[in-house]
PDB file of C-alpha atoms in Angstrom:
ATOM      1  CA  UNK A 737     120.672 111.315 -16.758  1.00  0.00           C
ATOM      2  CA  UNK A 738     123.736 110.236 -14.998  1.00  0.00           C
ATOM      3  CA  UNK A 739     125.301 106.881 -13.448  1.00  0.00           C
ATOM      4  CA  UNK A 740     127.276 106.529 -10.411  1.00  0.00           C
ATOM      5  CA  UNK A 741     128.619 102.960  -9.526  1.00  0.00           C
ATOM      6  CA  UNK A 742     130.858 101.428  -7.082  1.00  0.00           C
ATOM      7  CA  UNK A 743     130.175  97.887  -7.963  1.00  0.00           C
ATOM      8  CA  UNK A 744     131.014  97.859 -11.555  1.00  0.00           C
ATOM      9  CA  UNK A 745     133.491  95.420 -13.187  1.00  0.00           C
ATOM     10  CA  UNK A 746     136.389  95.608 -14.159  1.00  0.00           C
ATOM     11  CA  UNK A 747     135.840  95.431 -17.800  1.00  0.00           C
ATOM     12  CA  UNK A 748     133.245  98.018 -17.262  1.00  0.00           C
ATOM     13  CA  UNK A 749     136.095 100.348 -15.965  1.00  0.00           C
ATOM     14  CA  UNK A 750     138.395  99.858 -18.747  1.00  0.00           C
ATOM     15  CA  UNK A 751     135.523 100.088 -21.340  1.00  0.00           C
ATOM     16  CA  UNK A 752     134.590 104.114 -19.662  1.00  0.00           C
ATOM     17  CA  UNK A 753     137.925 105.281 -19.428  1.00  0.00           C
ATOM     18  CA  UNK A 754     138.815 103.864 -22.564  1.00  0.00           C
ATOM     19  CA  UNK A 755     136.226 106.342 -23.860  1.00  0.00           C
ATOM     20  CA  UNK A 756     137.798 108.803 -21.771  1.00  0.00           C
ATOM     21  CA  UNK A 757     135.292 109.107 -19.036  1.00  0.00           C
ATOM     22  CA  UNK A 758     136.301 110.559 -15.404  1.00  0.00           C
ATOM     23  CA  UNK A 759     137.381 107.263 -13.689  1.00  0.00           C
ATOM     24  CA  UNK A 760     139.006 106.386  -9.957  1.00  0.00           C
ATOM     25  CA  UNK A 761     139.874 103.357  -7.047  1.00  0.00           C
ATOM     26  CA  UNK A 762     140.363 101.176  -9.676  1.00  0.00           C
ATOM     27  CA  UNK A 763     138.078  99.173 -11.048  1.00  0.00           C
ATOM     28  CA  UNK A 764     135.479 100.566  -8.711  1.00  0.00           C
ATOM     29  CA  UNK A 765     134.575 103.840 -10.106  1.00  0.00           C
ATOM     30  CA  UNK A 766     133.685 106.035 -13.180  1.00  0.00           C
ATOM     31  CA  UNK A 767     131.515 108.954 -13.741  1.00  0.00           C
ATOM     32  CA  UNK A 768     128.921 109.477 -16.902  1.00  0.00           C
ATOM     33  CA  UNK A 769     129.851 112.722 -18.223  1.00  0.00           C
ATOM     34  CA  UNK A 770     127.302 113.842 -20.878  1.00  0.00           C
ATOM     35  CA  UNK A 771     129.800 115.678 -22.976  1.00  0.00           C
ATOM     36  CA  UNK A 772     129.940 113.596 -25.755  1.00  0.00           C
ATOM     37  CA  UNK A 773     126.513 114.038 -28.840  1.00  0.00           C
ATOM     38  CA  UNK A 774     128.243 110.500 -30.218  1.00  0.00           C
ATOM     39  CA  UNK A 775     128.468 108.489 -26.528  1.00  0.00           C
ATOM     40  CA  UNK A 776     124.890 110.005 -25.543  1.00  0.00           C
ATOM     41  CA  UNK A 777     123.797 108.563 -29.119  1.00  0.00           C
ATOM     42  CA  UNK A 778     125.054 104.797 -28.924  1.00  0.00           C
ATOM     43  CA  UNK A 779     124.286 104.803 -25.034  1.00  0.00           C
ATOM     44  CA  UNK A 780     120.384 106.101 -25.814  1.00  0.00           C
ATOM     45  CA  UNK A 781     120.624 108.946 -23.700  1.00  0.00           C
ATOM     46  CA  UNK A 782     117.261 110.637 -23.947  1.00  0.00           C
ATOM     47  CA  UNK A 783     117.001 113.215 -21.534  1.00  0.00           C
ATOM     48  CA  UNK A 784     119.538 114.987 -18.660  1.00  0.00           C
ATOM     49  CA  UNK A 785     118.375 116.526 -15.982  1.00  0.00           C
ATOM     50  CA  UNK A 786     121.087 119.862 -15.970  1.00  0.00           C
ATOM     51  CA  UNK A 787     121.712 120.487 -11.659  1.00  0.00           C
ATOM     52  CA  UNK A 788     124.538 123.231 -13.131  1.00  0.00           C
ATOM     53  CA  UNK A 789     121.301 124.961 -15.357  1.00  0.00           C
ATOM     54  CA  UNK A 790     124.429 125.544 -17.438  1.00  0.00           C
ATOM     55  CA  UNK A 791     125.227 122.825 -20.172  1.00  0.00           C
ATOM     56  CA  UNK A 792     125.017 123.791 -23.891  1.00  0.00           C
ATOM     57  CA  UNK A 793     125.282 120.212 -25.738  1.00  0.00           C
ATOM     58  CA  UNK A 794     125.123 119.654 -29.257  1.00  0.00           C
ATOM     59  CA  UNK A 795     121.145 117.922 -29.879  1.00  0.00           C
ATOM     60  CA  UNK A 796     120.249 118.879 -26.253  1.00  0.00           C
ATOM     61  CA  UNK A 797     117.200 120.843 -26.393  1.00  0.00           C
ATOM     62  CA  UNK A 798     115.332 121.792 -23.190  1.00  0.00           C
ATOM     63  CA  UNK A 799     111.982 121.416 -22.761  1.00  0.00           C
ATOM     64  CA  UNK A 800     111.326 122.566 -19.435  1.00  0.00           C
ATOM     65  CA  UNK A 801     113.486 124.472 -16.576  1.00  0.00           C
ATOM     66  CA  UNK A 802     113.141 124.863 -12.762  1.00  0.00           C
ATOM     67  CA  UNK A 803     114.503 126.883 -10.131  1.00  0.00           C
ATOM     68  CA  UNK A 804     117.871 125.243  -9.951  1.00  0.00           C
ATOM     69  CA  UNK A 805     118.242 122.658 -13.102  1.00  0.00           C
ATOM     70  CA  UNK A 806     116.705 122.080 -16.566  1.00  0.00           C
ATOM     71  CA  UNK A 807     115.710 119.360 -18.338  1.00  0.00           C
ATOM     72  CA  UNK A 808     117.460 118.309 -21.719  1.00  0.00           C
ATOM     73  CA  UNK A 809     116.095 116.091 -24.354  1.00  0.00           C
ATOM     74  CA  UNK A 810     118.621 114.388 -26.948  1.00  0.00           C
ATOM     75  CA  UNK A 811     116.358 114.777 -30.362  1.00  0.00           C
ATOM     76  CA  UNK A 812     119.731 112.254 -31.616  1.00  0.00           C
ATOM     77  CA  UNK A 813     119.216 109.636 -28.722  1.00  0.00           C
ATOM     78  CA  UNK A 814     119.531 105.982 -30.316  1.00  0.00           C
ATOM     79  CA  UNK A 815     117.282 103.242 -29.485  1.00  0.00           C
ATOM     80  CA  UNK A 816     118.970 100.222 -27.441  1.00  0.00           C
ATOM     81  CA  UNK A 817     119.958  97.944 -30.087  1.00  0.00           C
ATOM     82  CA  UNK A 818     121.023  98.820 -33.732  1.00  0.00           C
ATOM     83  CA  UNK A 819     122.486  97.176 -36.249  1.00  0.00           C
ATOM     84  CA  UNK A 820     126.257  98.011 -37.569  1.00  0.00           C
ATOM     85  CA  UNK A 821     129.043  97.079 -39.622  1.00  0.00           C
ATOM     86  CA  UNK A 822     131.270  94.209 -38.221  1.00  0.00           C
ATOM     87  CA  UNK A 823     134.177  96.350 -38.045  1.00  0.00           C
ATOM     88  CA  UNK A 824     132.962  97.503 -34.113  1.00  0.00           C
ATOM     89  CA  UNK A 825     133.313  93.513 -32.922  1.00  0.00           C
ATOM     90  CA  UNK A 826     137.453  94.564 -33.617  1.00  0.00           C
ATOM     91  CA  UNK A 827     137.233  98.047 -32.154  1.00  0.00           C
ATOM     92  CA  UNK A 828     139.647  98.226 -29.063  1.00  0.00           C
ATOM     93  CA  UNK A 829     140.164 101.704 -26.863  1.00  0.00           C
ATOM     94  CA  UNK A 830     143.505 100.249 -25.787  1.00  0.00           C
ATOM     95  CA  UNK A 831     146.268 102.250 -26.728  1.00  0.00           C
ATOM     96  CA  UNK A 832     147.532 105.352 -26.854  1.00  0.00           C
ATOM     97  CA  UNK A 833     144.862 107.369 -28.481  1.00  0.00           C
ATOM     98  CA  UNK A 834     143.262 110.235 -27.075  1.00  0.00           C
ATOM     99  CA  UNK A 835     139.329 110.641 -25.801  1.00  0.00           C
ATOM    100  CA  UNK A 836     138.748 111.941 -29.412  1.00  0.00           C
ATOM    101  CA  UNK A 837     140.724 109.248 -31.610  1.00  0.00           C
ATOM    102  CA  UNK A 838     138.928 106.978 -29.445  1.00  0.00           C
ATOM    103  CA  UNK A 839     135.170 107.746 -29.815  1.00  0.00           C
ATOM    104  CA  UNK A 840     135.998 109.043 -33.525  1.00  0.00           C
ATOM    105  CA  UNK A 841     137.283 105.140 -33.918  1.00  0.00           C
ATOM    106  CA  UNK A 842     134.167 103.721 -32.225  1.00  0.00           C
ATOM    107  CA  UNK A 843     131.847 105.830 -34.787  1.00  0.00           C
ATOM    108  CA  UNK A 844     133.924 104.934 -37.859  1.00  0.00           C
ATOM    109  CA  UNK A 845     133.802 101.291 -36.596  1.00  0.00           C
ATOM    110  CA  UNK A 846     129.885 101.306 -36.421  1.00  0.00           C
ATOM    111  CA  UNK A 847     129.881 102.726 -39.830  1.00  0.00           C
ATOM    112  CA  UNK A 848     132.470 100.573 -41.646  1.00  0.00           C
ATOM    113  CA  UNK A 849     134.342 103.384 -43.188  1.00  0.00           C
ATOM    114  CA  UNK A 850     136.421 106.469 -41.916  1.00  0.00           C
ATOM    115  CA  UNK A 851     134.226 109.723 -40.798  1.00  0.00           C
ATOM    116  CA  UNK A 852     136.027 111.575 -38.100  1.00  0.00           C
ATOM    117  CA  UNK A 853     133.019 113.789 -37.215  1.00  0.00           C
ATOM    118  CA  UNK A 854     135.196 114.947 -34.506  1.00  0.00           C
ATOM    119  CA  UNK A 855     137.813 117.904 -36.280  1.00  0.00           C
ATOM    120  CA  UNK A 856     140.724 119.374 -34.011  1.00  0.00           C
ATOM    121  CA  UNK A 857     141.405 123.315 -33.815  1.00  0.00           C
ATOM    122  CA  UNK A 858     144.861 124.198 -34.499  1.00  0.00           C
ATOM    123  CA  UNK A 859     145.647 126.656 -31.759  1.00  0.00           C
ATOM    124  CA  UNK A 860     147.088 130.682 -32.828  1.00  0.00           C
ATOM    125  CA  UNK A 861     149.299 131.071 -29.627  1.00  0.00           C
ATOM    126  CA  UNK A 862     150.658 128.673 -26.967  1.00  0.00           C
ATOM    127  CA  UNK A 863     152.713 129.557 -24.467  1.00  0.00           C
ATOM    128  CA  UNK A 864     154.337 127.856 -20.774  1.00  0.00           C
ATOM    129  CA  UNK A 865     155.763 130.043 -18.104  1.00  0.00           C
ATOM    130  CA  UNK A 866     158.023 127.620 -15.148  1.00  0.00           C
ATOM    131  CA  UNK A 867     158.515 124.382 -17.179  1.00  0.00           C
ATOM    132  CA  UNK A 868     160.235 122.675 -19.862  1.00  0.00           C
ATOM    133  CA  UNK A 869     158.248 120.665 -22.205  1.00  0.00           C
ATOM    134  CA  UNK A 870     158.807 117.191 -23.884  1.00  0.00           C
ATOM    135  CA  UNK A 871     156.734 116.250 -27.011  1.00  0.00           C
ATOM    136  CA  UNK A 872     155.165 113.219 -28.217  1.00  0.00           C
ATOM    137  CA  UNK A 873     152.236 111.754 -29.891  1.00  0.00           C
ATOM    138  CA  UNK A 874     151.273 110.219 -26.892  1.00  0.00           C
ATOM    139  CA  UNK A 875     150.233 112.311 -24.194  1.00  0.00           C
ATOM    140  CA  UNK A 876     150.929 109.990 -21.185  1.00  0.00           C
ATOM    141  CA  UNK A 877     154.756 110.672 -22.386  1.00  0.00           C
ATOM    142  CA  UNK A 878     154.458 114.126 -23.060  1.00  0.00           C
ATOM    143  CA  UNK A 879     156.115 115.570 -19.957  1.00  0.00           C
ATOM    144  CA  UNK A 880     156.511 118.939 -18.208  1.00  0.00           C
ATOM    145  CA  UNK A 881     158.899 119.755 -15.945  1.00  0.00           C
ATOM    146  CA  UNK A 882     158.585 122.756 -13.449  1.00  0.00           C
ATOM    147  CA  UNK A 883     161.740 124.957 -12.911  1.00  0.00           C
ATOM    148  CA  UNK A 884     160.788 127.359 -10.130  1.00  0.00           C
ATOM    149  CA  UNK A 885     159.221 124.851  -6.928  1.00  0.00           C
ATOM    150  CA  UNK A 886     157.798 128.567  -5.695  1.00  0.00           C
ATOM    151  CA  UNK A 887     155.672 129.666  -8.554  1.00  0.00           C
ATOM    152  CA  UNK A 888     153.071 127.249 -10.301  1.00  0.00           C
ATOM    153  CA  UNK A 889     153.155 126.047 -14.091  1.00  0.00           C
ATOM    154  CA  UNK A 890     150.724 128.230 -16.286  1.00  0.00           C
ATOM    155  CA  UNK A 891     149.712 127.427 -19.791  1.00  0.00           C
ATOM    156  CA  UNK A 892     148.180 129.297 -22.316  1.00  0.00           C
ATOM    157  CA  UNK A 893     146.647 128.764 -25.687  1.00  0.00           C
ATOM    158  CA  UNK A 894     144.688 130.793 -28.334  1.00  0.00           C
ATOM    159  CA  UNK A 895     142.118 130.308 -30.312  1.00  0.00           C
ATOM    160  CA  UNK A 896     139.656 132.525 -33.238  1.00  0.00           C
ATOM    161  CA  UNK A 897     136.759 130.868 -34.366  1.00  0.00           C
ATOM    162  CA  UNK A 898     135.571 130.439 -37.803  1.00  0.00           C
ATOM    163  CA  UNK A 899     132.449 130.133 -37.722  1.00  0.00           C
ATOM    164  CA  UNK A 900     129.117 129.424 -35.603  1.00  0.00           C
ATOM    165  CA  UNK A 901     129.862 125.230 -33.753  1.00  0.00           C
ATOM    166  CA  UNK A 902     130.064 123.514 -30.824  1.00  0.00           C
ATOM    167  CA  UNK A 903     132.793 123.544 -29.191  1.00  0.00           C
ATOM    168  CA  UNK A 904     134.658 120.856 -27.186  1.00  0.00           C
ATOM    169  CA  UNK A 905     137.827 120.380 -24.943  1.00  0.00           C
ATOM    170  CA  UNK A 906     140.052 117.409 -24.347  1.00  0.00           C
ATOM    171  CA  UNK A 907     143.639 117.316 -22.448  1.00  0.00           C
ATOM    172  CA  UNK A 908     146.037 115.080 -20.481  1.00  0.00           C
ATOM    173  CA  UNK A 909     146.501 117.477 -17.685  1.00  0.00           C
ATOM    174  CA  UNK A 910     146.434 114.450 -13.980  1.00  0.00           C
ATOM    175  CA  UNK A 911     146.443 117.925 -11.802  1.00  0.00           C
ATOM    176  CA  UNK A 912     145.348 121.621 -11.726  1.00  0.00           C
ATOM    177  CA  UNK A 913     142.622 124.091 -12.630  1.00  0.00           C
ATOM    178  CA  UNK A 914     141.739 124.715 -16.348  1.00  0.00           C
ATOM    179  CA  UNK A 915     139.851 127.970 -17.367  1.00  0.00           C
ATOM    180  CA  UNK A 916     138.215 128.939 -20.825  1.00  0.00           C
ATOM    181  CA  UNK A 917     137.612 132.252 -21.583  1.00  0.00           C
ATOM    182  CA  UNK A 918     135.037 132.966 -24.632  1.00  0.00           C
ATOM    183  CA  UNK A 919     135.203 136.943 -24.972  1.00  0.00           C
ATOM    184  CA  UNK A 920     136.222 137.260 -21.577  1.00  0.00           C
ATOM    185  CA  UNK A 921     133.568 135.280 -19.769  1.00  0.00           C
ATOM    186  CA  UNK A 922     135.719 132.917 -17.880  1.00  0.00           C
ATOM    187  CA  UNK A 923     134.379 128.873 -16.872  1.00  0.00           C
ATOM    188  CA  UNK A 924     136.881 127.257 -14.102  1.00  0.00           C
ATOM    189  CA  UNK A 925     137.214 123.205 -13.914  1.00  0.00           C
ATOM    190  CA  UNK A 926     139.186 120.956 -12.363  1.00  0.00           C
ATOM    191  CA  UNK A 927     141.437 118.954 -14.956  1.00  0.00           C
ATOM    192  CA  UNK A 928     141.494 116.004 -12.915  1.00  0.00           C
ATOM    193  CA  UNK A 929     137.375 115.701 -12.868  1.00  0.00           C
ATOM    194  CA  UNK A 930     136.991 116.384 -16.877  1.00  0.00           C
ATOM    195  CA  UNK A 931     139.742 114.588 -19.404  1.00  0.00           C
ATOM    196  CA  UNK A 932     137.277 115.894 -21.652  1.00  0.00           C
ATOM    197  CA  UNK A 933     134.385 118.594 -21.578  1.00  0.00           C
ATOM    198  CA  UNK A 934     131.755 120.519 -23.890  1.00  0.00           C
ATOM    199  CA  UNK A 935     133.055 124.036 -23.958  1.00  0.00           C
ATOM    200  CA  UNK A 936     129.568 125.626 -25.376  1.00  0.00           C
ATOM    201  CA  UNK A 937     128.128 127.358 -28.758  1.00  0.00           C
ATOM    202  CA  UNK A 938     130.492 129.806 -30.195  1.00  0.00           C
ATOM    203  CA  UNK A 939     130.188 131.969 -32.955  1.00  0.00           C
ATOM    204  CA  UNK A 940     132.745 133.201 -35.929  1.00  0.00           C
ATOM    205  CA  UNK A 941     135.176 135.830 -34.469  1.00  0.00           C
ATOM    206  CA  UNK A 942     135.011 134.635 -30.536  1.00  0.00           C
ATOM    207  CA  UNK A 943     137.927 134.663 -29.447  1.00  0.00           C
ATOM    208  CA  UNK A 944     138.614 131.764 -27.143  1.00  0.00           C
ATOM    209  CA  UNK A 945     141.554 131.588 -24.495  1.00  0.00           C
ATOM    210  CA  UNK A 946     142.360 128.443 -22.617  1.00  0.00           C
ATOM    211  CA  UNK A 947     144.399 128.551 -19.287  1.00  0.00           C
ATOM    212  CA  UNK A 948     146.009 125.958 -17.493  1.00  0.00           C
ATOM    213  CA  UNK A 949     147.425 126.773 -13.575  1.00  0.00           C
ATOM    214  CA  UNK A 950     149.285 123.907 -11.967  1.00  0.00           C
ATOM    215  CA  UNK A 951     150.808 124.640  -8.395  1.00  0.00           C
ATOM    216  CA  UNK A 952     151.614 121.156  -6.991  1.00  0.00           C
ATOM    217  CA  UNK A 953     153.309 119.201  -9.481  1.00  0.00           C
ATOM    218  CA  UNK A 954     156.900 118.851 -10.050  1.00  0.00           C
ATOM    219  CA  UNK A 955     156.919 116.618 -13.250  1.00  0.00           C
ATOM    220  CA  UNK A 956     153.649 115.768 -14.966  1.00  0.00           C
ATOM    221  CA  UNK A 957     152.045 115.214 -18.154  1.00  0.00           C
ATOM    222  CA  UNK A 958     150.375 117.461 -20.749  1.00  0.00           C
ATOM    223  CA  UNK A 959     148.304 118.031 -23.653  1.00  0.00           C
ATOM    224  CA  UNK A 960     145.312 119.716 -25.362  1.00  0.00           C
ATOM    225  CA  UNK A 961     142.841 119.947 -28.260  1.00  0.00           C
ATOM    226  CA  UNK A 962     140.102 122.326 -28.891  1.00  0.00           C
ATOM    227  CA  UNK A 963     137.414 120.269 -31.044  1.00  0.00           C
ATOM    228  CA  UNK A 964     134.529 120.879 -33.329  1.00  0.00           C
ATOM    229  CA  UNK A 965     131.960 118.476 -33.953  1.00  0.00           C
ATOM    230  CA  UNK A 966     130.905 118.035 -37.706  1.00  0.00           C
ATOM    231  CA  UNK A 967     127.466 118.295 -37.137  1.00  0.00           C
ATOM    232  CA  UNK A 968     126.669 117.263 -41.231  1.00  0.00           C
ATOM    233  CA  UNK A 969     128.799 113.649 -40.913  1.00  0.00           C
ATOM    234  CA  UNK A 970     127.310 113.184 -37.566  1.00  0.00           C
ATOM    235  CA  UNK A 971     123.355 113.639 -38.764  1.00  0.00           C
ATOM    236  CA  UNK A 972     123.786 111.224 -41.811  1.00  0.00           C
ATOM    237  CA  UNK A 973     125.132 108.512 -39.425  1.00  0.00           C
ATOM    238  CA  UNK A 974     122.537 108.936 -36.859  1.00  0.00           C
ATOM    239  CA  UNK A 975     120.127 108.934 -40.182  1.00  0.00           C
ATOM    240  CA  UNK A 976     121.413 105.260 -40.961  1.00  0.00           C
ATOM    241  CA  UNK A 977     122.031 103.883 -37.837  1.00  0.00           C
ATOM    242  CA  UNK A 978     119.013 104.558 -36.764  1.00  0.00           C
ATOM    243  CA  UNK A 979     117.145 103.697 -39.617  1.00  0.00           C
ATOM    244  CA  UNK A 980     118.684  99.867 -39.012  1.00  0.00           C
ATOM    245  CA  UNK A 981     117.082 100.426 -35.208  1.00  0.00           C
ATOM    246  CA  UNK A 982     115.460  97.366 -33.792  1.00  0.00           C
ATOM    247  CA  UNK A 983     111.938  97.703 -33.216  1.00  0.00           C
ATOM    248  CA  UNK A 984     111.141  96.779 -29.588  1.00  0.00           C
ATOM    249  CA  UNK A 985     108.110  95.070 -29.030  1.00  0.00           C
ATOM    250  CA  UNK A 986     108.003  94.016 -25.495  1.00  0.00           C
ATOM    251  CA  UNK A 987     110.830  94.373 -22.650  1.00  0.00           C
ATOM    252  CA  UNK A 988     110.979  93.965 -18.945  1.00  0.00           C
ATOM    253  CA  UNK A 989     113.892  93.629 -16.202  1.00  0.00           C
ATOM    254  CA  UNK A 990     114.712  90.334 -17.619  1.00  0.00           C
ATOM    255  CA  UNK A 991     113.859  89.716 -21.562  1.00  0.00           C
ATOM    256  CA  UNK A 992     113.715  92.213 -24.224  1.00  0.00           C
ATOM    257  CA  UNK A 993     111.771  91.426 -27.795  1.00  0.00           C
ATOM    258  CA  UNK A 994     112.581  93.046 -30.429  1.00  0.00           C
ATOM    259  CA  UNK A 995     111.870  92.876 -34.167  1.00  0.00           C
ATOM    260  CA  UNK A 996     115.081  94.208 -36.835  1.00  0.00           C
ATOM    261  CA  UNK A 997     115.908  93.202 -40.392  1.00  0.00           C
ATOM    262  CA  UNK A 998     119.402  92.521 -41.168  1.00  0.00           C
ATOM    263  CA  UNK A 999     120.766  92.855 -45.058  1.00  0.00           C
ATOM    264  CA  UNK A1000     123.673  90.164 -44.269  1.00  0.00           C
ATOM    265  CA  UNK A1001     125.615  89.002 -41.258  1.00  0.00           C
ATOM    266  CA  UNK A1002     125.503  92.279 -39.802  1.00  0.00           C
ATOM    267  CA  UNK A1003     125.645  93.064 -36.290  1.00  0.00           C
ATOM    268  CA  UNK A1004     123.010  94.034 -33.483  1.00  0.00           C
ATOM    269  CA  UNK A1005     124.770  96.670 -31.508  1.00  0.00           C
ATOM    270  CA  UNK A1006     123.263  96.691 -27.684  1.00  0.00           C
ATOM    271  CA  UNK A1007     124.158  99.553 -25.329  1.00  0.00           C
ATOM    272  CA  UNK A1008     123.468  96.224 -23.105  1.00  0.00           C
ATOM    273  CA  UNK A1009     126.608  95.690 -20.476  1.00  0.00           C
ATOM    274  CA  UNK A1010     127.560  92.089 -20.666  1.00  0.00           C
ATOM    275  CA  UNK A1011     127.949  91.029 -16.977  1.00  0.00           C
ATOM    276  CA  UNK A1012     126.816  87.233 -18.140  1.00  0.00           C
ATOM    277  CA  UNK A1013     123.285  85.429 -18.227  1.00  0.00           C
ATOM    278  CA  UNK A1014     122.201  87.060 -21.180  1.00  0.00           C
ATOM    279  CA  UNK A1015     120.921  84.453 -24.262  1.00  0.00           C
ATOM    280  CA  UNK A1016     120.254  85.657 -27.416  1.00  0.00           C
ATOM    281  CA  UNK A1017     117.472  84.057 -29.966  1.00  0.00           C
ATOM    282  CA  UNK A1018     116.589  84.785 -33.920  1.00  0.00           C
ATOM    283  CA  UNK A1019     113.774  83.189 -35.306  1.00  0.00           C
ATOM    284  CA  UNK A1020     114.021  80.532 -32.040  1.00  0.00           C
ATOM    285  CA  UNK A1021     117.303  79.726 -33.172  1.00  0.00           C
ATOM    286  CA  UNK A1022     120.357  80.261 -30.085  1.00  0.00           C
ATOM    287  CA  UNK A1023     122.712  82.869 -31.556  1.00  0.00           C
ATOM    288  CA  UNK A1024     126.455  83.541 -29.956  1.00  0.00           C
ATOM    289  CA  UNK A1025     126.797  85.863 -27.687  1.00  0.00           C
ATOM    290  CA  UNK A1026     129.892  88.430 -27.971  1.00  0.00           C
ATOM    291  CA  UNK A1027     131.031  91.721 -26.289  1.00  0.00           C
ATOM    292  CA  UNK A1028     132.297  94.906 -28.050  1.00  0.00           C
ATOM    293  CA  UNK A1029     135.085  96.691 -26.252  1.00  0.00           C
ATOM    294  CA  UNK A1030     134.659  93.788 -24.206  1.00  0.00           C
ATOM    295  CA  UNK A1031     131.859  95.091 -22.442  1.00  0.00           C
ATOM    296  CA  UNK A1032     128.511  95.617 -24.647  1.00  0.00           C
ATOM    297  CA  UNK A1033     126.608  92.793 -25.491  1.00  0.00           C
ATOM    298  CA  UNK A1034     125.864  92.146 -29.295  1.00  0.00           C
ATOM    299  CA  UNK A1035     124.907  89.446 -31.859  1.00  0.00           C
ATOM    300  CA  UNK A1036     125.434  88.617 -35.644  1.00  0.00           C
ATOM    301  CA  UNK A1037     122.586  88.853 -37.301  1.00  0.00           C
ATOM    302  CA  UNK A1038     121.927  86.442 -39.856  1.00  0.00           C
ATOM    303  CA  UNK A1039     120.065  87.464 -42.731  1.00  0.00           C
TER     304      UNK A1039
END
């Protein structure tokens, strides 16, 4: 599945590239990348129809394949509502934190406590041919500056894995064409279209080698992570999110029913955008309405 929109809000923009999701005209446009086994969980992503007939996603299984696509189902696809710690009705995305800080925030947020099931690769060899580099923390300041105007910026970095994982790839490259070799098969993409991308299965002793070939640019920002996903931390909180799943007994365009028990004031997580109108009732009783990232619609539970 994937979402196209050119008459989102504005809060709706901010909320997806916040998450670091493809985004452009401002608050017009974002893209739904399906890159992410954590996004594809809270957003209940069940099943992608594949037009490449190339993606290898972490809990994507296909079940059936045609002449030019395949279908994917997500066997970790959350239902719409959930309940979670009250941490997530303080998450933010503003900042200066990467797509990975970012969605590993949003998952320790649900949980109440600090998992991280997202784990940076420290690279073996990085190099930059025509530029100068600047370093910081924050990527929109990390700068590059090209020396020669004739001859385009190239990066390189290197990577051996450790053992059998999924691999993905985040950066802060605005411009130019970013290629991952795994044993020599090469992948090409264009770094403005994916901030951040599943790379594929690997196994121990690939050797992976990223490229990055900018021919355009005279000063511009960089950065880049290889990342694993921790696929133990990320099954036990599926395993207790969803067992705190509301139970939906009846829904159509305009009301949704659904039954879920609550241990405290906890919160009912909705992958619900709140665009206004919506009411919420427990028991008969008018609960208040509130927005996480200041988007999603959820509810405190009482017990």
């Amino acid at each position: 599945v994937s979402y196209y929109s050119s008459t989102m809000s504005g809060d709706a923009y901010n909320f997806f590239e916040g998450l670091g999701y493809r985004v452009y005209a401002k608050n017009v446009s974002t893209v739904y990348n399906p890159f992410s086994p954590v996004m594809n969980s809270f957003f209940s992503i069940k099943y992608i129809t594949d037009k490449s007939n190339s993606l290898e996603l972490n809990g994507m299984n296909e079940i059936y394949s045609g002449p030019n696509y395949k279908i994917l189902e997500n066997e970790m696809a959350l239902p719409i509502a959930f309940m979670v710690d009250n941490d997530l009705m303080g998450w933010d995305s503003k900042g200066d934190k990467n797509p990975i800080e970012i969605q590993n925030s949003f998952l320790n947020a649900a949980m109440g406590q600090e998992v991280n099931v997202f784990e940076k690769m420290a690279y073996e060899s990085a190099s930059v041919a025509n530029a100068s580099l600047t370093y910081d923390e924050n990527w929109e300041k990390q700068k590059y500056t090209r020396a020669d105007t004739n001859n385009p910026v190239q990066f390189k970095f290197g990577y051996t894995i450790q053992k059998d994982q999924h691999l993905y790839l985040q950066h802060g490259f605005k411009k130019g064409n970013i290629s991952v070799s795994i044993n020599g098969i090469t992948k090409k993409f264009e770094a403005a279209k994916s901030p951040f991308k599943a790379i594929g299965h690997v196994k121990t002793g690939d050797v992976v080698d990223i490229y990055v070939d900018i021919s355009d640019v005279g000063i511009g920002v960089w950065g880049i992570d290889l990342v694993t996903l921790n696929e133990e931390k990320f099954l036990d909180c599926y395993n207790q999110l969803n067992e705190n799943s509301a139970q939906i007994i009846k829904a159509t365009d305009t009301k949704i029913k659904c039954k879920v028990n609550s241990d405290g004031d906890g919160v009912l997580y909705t992958s619900i955008p709140d665009d206004g109108g919506w009411t919420v009732k427990c028991n008969g009783r008018k609960l208040t309405t509130h927005r996480i990232g200041d988007y999603l619609l959820a509810v405190v539970v009482p017990q």
